[in-house]
Short mmCIF file of C-alpha atoms in Angstrom, two decimals:
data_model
loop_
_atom_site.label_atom_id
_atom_site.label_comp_id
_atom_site.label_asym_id
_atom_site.label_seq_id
_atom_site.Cartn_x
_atom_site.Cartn_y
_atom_site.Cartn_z
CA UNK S 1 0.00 0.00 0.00
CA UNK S 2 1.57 3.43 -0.88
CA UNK S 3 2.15 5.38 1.65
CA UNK S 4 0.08 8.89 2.54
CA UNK S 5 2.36 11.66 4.20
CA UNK S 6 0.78 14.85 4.73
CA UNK S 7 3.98 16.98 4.75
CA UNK S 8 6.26 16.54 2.14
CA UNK S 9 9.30 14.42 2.74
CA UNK S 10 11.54 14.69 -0.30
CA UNK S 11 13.08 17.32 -2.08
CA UNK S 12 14.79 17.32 -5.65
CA UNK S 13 17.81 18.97 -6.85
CA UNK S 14 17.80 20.23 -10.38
CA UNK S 15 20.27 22.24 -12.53
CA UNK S 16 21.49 23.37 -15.84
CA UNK S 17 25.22 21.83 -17.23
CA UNK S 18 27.39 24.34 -16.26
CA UNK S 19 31.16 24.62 -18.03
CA UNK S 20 33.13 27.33 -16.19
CA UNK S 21 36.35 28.75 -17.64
CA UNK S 22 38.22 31.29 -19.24
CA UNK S 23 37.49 31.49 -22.68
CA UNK S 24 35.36 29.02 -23.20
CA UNK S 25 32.28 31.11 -24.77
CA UNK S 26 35.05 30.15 -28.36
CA UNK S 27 33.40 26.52 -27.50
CA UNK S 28 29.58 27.48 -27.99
CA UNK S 29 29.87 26.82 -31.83
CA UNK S 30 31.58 23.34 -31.35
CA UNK S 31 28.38 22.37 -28.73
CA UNK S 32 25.72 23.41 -31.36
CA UNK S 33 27.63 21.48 -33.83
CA UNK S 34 27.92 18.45 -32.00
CA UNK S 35 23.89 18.79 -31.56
CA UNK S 36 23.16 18.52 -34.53
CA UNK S 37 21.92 22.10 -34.95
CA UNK S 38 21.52 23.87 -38.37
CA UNK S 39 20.03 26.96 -37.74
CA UNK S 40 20.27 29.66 -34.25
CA UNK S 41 18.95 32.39 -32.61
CA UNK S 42 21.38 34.59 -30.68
CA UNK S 43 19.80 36.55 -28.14
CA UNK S 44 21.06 39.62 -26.43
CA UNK S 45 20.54 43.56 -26.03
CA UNK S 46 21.52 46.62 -28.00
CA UNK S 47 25.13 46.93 -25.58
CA UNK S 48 26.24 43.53 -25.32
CA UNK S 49 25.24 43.81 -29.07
CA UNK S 50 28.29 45.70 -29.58
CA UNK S 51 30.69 43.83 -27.48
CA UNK S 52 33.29 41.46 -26.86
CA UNK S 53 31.08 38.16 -25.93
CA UNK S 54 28.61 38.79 -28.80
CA UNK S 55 31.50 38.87 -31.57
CA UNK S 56 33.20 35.89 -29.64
CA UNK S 57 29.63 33.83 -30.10
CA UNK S 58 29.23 34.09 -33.37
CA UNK S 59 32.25 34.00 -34.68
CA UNK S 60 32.16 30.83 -32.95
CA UNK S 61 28.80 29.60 -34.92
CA UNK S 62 30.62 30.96 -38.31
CA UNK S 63 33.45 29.12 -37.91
CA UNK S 64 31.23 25.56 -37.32
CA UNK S 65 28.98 26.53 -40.43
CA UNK S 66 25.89 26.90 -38.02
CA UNK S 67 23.70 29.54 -39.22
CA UNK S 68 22.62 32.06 -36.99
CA UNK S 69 20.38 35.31 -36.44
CA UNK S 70 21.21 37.65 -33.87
CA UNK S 71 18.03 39.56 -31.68
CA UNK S 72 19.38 42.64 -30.23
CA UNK S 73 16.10 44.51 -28.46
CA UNK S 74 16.68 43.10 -25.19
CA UNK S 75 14.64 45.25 -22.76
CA UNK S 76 17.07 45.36 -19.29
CA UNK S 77 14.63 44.13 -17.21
CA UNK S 78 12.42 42.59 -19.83
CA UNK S 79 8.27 43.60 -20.33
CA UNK S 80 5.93 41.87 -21.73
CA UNK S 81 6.45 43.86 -25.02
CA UNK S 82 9.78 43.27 -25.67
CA UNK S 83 9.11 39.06 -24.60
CA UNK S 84 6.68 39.30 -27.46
CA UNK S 85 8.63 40.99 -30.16
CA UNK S 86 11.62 38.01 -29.26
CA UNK S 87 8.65 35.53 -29.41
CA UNK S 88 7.78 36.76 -32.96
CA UNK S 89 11.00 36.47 -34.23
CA UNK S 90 11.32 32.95 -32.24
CA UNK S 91 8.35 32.04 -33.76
CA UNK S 92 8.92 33.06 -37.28
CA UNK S 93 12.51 31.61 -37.64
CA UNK S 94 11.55 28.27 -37.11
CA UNK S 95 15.12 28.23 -35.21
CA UNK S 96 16.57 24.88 -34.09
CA UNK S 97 18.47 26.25 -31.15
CA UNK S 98 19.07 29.63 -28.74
CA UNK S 99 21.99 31.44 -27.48
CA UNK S 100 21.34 33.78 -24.63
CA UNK S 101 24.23 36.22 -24.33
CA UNK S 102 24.25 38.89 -21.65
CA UNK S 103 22.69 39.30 -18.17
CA UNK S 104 19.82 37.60 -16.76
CA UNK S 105 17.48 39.95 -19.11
CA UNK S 106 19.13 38.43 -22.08
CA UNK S 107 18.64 34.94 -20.74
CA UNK S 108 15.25 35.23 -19.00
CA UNK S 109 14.16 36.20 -22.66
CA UNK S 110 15.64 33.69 -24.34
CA UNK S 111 14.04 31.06 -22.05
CA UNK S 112 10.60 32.49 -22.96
CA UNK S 113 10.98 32.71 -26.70
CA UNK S 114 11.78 29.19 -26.88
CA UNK S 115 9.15 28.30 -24.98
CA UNK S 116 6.57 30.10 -26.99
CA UNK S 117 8.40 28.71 -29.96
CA UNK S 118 7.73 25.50 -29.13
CA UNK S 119 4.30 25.88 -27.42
CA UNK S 120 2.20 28.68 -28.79
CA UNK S 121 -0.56 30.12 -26.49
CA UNK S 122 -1.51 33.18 -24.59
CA UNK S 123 1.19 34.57 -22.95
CA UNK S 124 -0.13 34.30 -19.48
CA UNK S 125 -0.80 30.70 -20.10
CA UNK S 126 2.73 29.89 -18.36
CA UNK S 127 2.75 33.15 -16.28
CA UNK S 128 2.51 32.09 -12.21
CA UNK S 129 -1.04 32.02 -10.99
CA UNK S 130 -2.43 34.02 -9.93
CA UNK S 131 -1.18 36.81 -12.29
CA UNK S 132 -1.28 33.89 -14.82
CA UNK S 133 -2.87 30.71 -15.37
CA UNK S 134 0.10 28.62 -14.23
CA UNK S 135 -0.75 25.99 -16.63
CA UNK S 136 3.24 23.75 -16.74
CA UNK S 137 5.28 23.05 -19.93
CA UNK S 138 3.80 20.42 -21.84
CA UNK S 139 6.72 18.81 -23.22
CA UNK S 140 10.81 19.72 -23.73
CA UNK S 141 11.84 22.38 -25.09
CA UNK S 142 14.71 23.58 -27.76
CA UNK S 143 18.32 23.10 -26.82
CA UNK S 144 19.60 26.88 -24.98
CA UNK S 145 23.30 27.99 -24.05
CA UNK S 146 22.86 30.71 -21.57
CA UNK S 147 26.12 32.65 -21.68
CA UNK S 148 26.15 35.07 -18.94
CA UNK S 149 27.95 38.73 -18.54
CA UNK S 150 27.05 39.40 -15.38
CA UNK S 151 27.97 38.26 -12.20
CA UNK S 152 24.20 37.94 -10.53
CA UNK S 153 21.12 36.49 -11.81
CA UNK S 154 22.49 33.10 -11.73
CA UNK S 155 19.59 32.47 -14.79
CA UNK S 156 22.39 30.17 -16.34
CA UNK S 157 21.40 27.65 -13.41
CA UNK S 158 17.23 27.99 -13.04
CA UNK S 159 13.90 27.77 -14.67
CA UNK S 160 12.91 30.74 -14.13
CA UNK S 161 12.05 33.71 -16.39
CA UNK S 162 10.80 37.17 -14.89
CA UNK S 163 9.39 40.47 -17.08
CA UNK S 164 6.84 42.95 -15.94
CA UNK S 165 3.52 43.07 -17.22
CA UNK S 166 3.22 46.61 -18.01
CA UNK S 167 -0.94 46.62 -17.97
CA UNK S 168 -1.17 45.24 -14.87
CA UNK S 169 1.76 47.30 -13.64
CA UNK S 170 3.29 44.01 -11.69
CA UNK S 171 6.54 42.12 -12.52
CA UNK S 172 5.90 38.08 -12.47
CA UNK S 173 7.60 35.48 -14.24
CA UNK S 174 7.11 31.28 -15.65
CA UNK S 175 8.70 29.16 -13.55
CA UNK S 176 9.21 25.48 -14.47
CA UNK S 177 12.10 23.05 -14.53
CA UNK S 178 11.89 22.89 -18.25
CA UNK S 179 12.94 26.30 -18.60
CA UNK S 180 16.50 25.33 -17.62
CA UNK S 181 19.03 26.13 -20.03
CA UNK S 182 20.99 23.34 -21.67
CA UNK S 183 24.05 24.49 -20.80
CA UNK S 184 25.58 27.20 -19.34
CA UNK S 185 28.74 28.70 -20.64
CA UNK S 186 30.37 31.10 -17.25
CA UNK S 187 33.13 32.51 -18.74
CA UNK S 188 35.49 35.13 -16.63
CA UNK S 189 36.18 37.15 -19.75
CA UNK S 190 32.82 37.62 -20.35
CA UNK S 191 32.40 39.66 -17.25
CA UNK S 192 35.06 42.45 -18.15
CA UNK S 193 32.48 45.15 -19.27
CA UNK S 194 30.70 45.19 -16.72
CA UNK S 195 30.33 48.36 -15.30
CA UNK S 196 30.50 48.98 -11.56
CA UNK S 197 27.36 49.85 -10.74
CA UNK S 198 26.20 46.90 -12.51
CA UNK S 199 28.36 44.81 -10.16
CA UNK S 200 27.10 46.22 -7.13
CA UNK S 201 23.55 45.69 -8.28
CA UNK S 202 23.83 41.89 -9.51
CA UNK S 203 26.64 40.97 -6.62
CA UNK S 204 23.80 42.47 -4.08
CA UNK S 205 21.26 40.60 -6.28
CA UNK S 206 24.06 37.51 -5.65
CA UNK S 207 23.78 38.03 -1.82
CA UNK S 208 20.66 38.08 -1.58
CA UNK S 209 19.46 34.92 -3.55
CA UNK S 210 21.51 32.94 -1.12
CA UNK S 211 20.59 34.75 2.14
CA UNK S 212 16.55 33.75 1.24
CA UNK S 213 17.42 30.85 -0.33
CA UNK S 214 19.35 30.06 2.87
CA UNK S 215 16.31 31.74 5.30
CA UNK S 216 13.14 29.82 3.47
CA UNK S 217 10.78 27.53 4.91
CA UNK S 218 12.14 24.22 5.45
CA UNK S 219 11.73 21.82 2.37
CA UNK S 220 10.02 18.87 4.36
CA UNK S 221 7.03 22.04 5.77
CA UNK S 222 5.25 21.97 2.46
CA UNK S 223 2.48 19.92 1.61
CA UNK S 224 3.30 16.43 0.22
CA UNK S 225 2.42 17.10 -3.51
CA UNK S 226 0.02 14.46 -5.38
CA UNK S 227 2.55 13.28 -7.74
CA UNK S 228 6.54 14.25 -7.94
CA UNK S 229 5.69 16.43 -11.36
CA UNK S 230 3.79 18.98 -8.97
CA UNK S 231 6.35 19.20 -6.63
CA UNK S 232 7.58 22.75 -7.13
CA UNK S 233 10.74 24.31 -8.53
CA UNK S 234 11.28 26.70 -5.50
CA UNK S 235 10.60 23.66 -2.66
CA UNK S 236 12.07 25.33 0.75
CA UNK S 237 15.84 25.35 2.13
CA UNK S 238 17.42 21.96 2.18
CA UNK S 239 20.58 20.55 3.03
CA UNK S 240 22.06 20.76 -0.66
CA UNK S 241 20.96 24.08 -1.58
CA UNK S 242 22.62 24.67 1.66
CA UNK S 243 25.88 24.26 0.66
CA UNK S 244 25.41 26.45 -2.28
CA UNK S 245 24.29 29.30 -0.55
CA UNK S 246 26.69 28.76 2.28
CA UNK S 247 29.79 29.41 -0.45
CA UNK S 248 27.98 32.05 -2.54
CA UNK S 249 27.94 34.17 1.18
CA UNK S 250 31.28 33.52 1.52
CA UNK S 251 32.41 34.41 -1.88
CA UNK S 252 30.01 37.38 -1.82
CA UNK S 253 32.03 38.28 1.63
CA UNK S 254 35.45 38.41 0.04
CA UNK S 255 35.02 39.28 -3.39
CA UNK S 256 32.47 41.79 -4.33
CA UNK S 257 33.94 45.27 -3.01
CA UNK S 258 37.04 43.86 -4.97
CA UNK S 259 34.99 43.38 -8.44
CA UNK S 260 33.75 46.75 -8.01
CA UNK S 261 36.16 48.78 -7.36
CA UNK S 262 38.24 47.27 -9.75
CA UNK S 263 37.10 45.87 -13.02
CA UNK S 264 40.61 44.50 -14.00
CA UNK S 265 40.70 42.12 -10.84
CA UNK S 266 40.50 38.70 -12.61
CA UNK S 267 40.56 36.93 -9.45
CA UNK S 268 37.47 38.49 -7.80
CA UNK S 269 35.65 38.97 -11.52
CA UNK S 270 36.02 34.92 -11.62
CA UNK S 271 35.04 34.42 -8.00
CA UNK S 272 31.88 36.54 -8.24
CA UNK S 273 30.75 34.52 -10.95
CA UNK S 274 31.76 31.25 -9.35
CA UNK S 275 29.53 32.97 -6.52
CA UNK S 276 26.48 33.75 -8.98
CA UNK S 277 26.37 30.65 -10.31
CA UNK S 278 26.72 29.08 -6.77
CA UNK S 279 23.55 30.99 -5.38
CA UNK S 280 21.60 30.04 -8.50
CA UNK S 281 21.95 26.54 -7.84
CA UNK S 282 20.73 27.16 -4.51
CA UNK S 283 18.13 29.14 -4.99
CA UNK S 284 16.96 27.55 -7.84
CA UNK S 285 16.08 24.58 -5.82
CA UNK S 286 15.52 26.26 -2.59
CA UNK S 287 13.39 29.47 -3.91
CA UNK S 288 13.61 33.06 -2.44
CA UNK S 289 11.25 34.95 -0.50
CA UNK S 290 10.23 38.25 0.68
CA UNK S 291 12.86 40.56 -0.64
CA UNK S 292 12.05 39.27 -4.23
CA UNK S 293 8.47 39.48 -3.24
CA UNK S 294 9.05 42.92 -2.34
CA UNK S 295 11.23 44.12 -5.23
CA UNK S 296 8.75 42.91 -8.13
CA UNK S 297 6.47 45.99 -7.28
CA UNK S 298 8.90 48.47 -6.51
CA UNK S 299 10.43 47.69 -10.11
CA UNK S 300 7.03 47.75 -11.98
CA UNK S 301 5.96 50.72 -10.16
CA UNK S 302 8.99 52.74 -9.80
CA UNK S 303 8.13 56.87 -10.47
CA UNK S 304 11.41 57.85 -12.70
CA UNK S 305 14.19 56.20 -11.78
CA UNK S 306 17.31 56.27 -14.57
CA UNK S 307 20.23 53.96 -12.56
CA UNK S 308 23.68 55.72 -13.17
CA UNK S 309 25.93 52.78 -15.07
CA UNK S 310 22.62 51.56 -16.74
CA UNK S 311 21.34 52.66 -20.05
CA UNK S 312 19.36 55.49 -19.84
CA UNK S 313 16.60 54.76 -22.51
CA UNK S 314 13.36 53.71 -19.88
CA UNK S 315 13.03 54.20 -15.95
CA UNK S 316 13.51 51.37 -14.23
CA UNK S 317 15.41 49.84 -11.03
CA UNK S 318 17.70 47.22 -11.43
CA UNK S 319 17.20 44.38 -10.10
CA UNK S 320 19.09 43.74 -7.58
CA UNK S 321 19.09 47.38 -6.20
CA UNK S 322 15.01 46.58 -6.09
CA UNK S 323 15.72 43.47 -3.92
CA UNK S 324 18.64 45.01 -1.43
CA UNK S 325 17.08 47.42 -0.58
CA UNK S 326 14.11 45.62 1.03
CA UNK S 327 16.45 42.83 2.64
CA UNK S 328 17.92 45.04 5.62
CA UNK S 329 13.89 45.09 7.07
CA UNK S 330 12.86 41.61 5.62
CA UNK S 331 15.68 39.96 7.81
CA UNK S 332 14.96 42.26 10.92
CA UNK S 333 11.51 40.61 10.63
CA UNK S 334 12.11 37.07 9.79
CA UNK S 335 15.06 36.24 12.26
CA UNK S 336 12.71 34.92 15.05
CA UNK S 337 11.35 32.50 12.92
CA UNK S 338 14.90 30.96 12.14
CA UNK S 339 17.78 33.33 14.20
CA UNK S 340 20.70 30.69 13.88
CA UNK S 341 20.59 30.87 10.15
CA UNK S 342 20.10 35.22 10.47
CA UNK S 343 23.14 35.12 12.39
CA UNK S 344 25.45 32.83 10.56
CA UNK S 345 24.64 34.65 7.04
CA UNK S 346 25.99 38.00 9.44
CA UNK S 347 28.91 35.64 10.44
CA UNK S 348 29.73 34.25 6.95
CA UNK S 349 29.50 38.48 5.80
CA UNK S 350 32.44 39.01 8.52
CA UNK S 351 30.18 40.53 11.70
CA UNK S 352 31.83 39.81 14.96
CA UNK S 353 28.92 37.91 16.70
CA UNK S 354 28.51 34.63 18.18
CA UNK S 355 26.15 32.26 19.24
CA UNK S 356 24.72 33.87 22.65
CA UNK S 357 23.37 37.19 20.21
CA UNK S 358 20.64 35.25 18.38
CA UNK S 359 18.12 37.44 19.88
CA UNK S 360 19.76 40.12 17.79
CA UNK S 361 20.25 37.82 14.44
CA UNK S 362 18.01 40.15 12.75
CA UNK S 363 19.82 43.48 13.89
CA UNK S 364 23.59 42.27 13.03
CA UNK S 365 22.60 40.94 9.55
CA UNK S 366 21.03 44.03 8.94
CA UNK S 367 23.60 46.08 9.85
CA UNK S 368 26.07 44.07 8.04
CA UNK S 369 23.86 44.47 4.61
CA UNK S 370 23.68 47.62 5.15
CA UNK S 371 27.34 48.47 5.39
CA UNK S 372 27.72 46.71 2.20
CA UNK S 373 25.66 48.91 0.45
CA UNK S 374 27.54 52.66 2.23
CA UNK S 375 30.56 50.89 0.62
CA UNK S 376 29.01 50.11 -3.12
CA UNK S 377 27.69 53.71 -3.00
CA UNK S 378 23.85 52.19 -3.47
CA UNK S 379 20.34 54.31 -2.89
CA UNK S 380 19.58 54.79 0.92
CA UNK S 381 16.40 53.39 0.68
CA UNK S 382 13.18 53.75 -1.40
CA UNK S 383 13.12 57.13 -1.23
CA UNK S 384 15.83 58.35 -3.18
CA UNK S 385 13.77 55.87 -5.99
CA UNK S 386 10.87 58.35 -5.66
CA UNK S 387 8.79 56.11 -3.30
CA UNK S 388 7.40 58.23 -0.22
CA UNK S 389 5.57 56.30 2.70
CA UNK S 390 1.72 57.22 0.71
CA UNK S 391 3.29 54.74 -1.56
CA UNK S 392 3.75 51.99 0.80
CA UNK S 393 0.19 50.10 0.41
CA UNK S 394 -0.10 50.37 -2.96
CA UNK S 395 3.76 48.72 -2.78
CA UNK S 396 1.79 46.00 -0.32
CA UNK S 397 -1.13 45.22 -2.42
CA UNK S 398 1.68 44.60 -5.38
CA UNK S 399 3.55 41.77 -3.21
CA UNK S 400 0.70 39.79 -1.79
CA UNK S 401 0.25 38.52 -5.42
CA UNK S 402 3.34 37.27 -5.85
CA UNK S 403 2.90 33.77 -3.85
CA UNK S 404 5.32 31.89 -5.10
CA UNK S 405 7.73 33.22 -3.12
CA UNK S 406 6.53 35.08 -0.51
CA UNK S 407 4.97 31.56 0.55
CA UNK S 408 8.42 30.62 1.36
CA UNK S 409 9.23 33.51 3.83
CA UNK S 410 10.15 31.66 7.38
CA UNK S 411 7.37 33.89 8.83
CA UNK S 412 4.25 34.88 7.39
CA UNK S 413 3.49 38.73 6.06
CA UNK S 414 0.17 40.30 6.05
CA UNK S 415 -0.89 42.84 4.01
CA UNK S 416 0.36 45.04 7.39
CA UNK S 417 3.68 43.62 8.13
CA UNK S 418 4.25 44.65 4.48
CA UNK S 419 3.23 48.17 4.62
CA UNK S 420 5.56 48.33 7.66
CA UNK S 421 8.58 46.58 5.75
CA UNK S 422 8.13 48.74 3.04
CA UNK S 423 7.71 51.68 5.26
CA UNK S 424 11.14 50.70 7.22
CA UNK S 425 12.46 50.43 3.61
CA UNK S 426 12.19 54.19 2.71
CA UNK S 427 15.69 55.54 4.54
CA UNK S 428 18.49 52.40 5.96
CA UNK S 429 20.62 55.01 7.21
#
């Protein structure tokens, strides 16, 4: 007789191949080859476009005699427009493979237009209930090298694509294992022209994806799902994801002030990436929580906000200056529910505290975050984003949609602990 368990008891571990290595993006022509593949779509925006990686990549296709077509209108942080106009050309190319070059924008989009590719519909047919129907991927989809230039997203690792829907005014994503790329090519080089804002931002964006990773619900405190293909992609901290996000932290620690402040530091440049990549395989079995929850509002809502380092064609908030700057009050709140974990993220960061503080877990992480971001030079709060506190339920009534991962946060937010977070989110310092 099968057995009946009302919690879940399992939890699975999923990932995209990853090759890591100087140089290697020469190699993505030889994989397509080796595929079988005739006929590509390269992926990327109108900067990357121009650069080092992108010329690398195809040049790399030309020399295997795959052909290729390049899509250059990545949208940094990507709407539902510009995931439509990739779809078309997705659609219309009757492509055999993707390349995704560029940061997790490039490869977020690149993970939708082959879906759509493959599986016409609607395009909240995929989208996460309940902004979406939530329907799941019917079947496999087309081969995809992620190639990443940007030490952060980690979207080389996960099935998970995020745009804003610009009607609704609310940023949501598709989330399914089958979204995974293929492979994932982390190459060093690639991560030379980055600029250092856009360092801070993802290596913040880096941080955090381990620290709620690390902070979620426990995987075995979820129901026991019906059958193992509902058992979700995000499924609660567990002991491997653990590991991941234990290292990222560490790396994070060391390395980040290092690849800011100086772009020409190989060693850190590699070792942030090594820590991106790290926290995406974490995370991307683990999930994230409230300060994701949080950020997907303040980036769809954001009044006119034009990111120095960024281009300067839309407003918008980068993404992981949108998630940072929520985490300082998040972790305040949710160290009761879990203060040894709180306090050994503050340890793994470098705070001097120890074992008899966990009362103040939530205090000495949040200091610690915070001091990161007086060094990186980042916003002090919402405010200087144009939010005031008259903005704060509004802010509250755009998380509260967004269940699949606030679900995850090691203590429950109402609709009023959210106000308040996003009210304690306005000034840090």
């Amino acid at each position: 007789m099968e057995a009946s368990f009302e919690m879940d008891r399992a939890f699975e571990m999923a990932t995209s191949t990853i090759r890591f290595g100087p140089g290697i993006t020469h190699e993505v022509g030889m994989d397509l080859s080796e595929w079988g593949m005739k006929r590509v779509l390269v992926i990327t925006d109108p900067v990357i476009s121009q650069l080092a990686p992108i010329e690398i990549t195809c040049d790399s296709l030309t020399r295997e005699s795959i052909e290729f077509e390049v899509f250059d209108q990545v949208r940094v942080e990507p709407s539902d427009t510009s995931m439509m106009e990739a779809i078309r050309v997705a659609q219309e190319g009757q492509f055999d493979a993707f390349v995704a070059v560029g940061g997790g924008s490039s490869i977020d989009t690149a993970k939708v237009a082959n879906l759509f590719s493959c599986y016409p519909a609607d395009l909240l047919t995929y989208v996460n209930a309940p902004l979406g129907q939530g329907k799941p991927i019917p079947g496999p989809l087309k081969p995809l090298i992620a190639v990443p230039t940007t030490a952060g997203t980690g979207s080389e690792t996960t099935g998970v694509a995020i745009f804003d829907l610009t009607q609704m005014r609310a940023k949501t994503g598709i989330a399914h294992r089958r979204l995974k790329p293929t492979l994932g090519i982390v190459d060093p080089d690639n991560t030379r022209t980055m600029p250092p804002a856009v360092a801070a931002s993802t290596g913040l964006d880096v941080l955090c994806h381990a620290a709620e990773s690390y902070t979620a619900i426990p995987y075995d405190s979820r129901p026991h799902p019906e059958k193992p293909v509902l058992r979700p992609a995000y499924q609660g901290s567990n002991p491997i994801s653990d590991i991941w996000s234990e290292q990222a932290i560490k790396l994070v620690a060391r390395y980040l002030v290092r690849a800011t402040d100086s772009p020409d530091d190989d060693e850190a440049r590699m070792h942030m990436l090594l820590a991106s990549t790290y926290a995406g395989m974490g995370f991307g079995n683990a999930g994230v929580h409230l300060c994701h929850g949080m950020s997907y509002p303040v980036s769809s809502r954001v009044p006119d906000f034009h990111p120095p380092g960024y281009p300067d064609d839309h407003a918008f908030v980068p993404h992981g200056i949108s998630v940072v700057l929520n985490a300082p009050a998040v972790f305040r709140f949710t160290a009761p529910a879990c203060p040894a974990r709180h306090l050994r993220i503050a340890q793994l960061l470098g705070a001097e505290a120890d074992d008899s503080q966990l009362d103040e877990a939530g205090l000495i992480l949040a200091d610690r975050l915070v001091q990161f971001m007086q060094i990186l030079g980042l916003p002090n709060g919402l405010e200087q984003l144009g939010f005031t506190d008259q903005d704060a339920d509004a802010l509250a009534e755009g998380t509260l949609p967004q269940h699949r991962v606030t679900k995850l946060s090691p203590r429950s937010a109402t609709k009023e602990d959210l106000v308040q977070l996003f009210e304690n989110s306005m000034q840090l310092w």
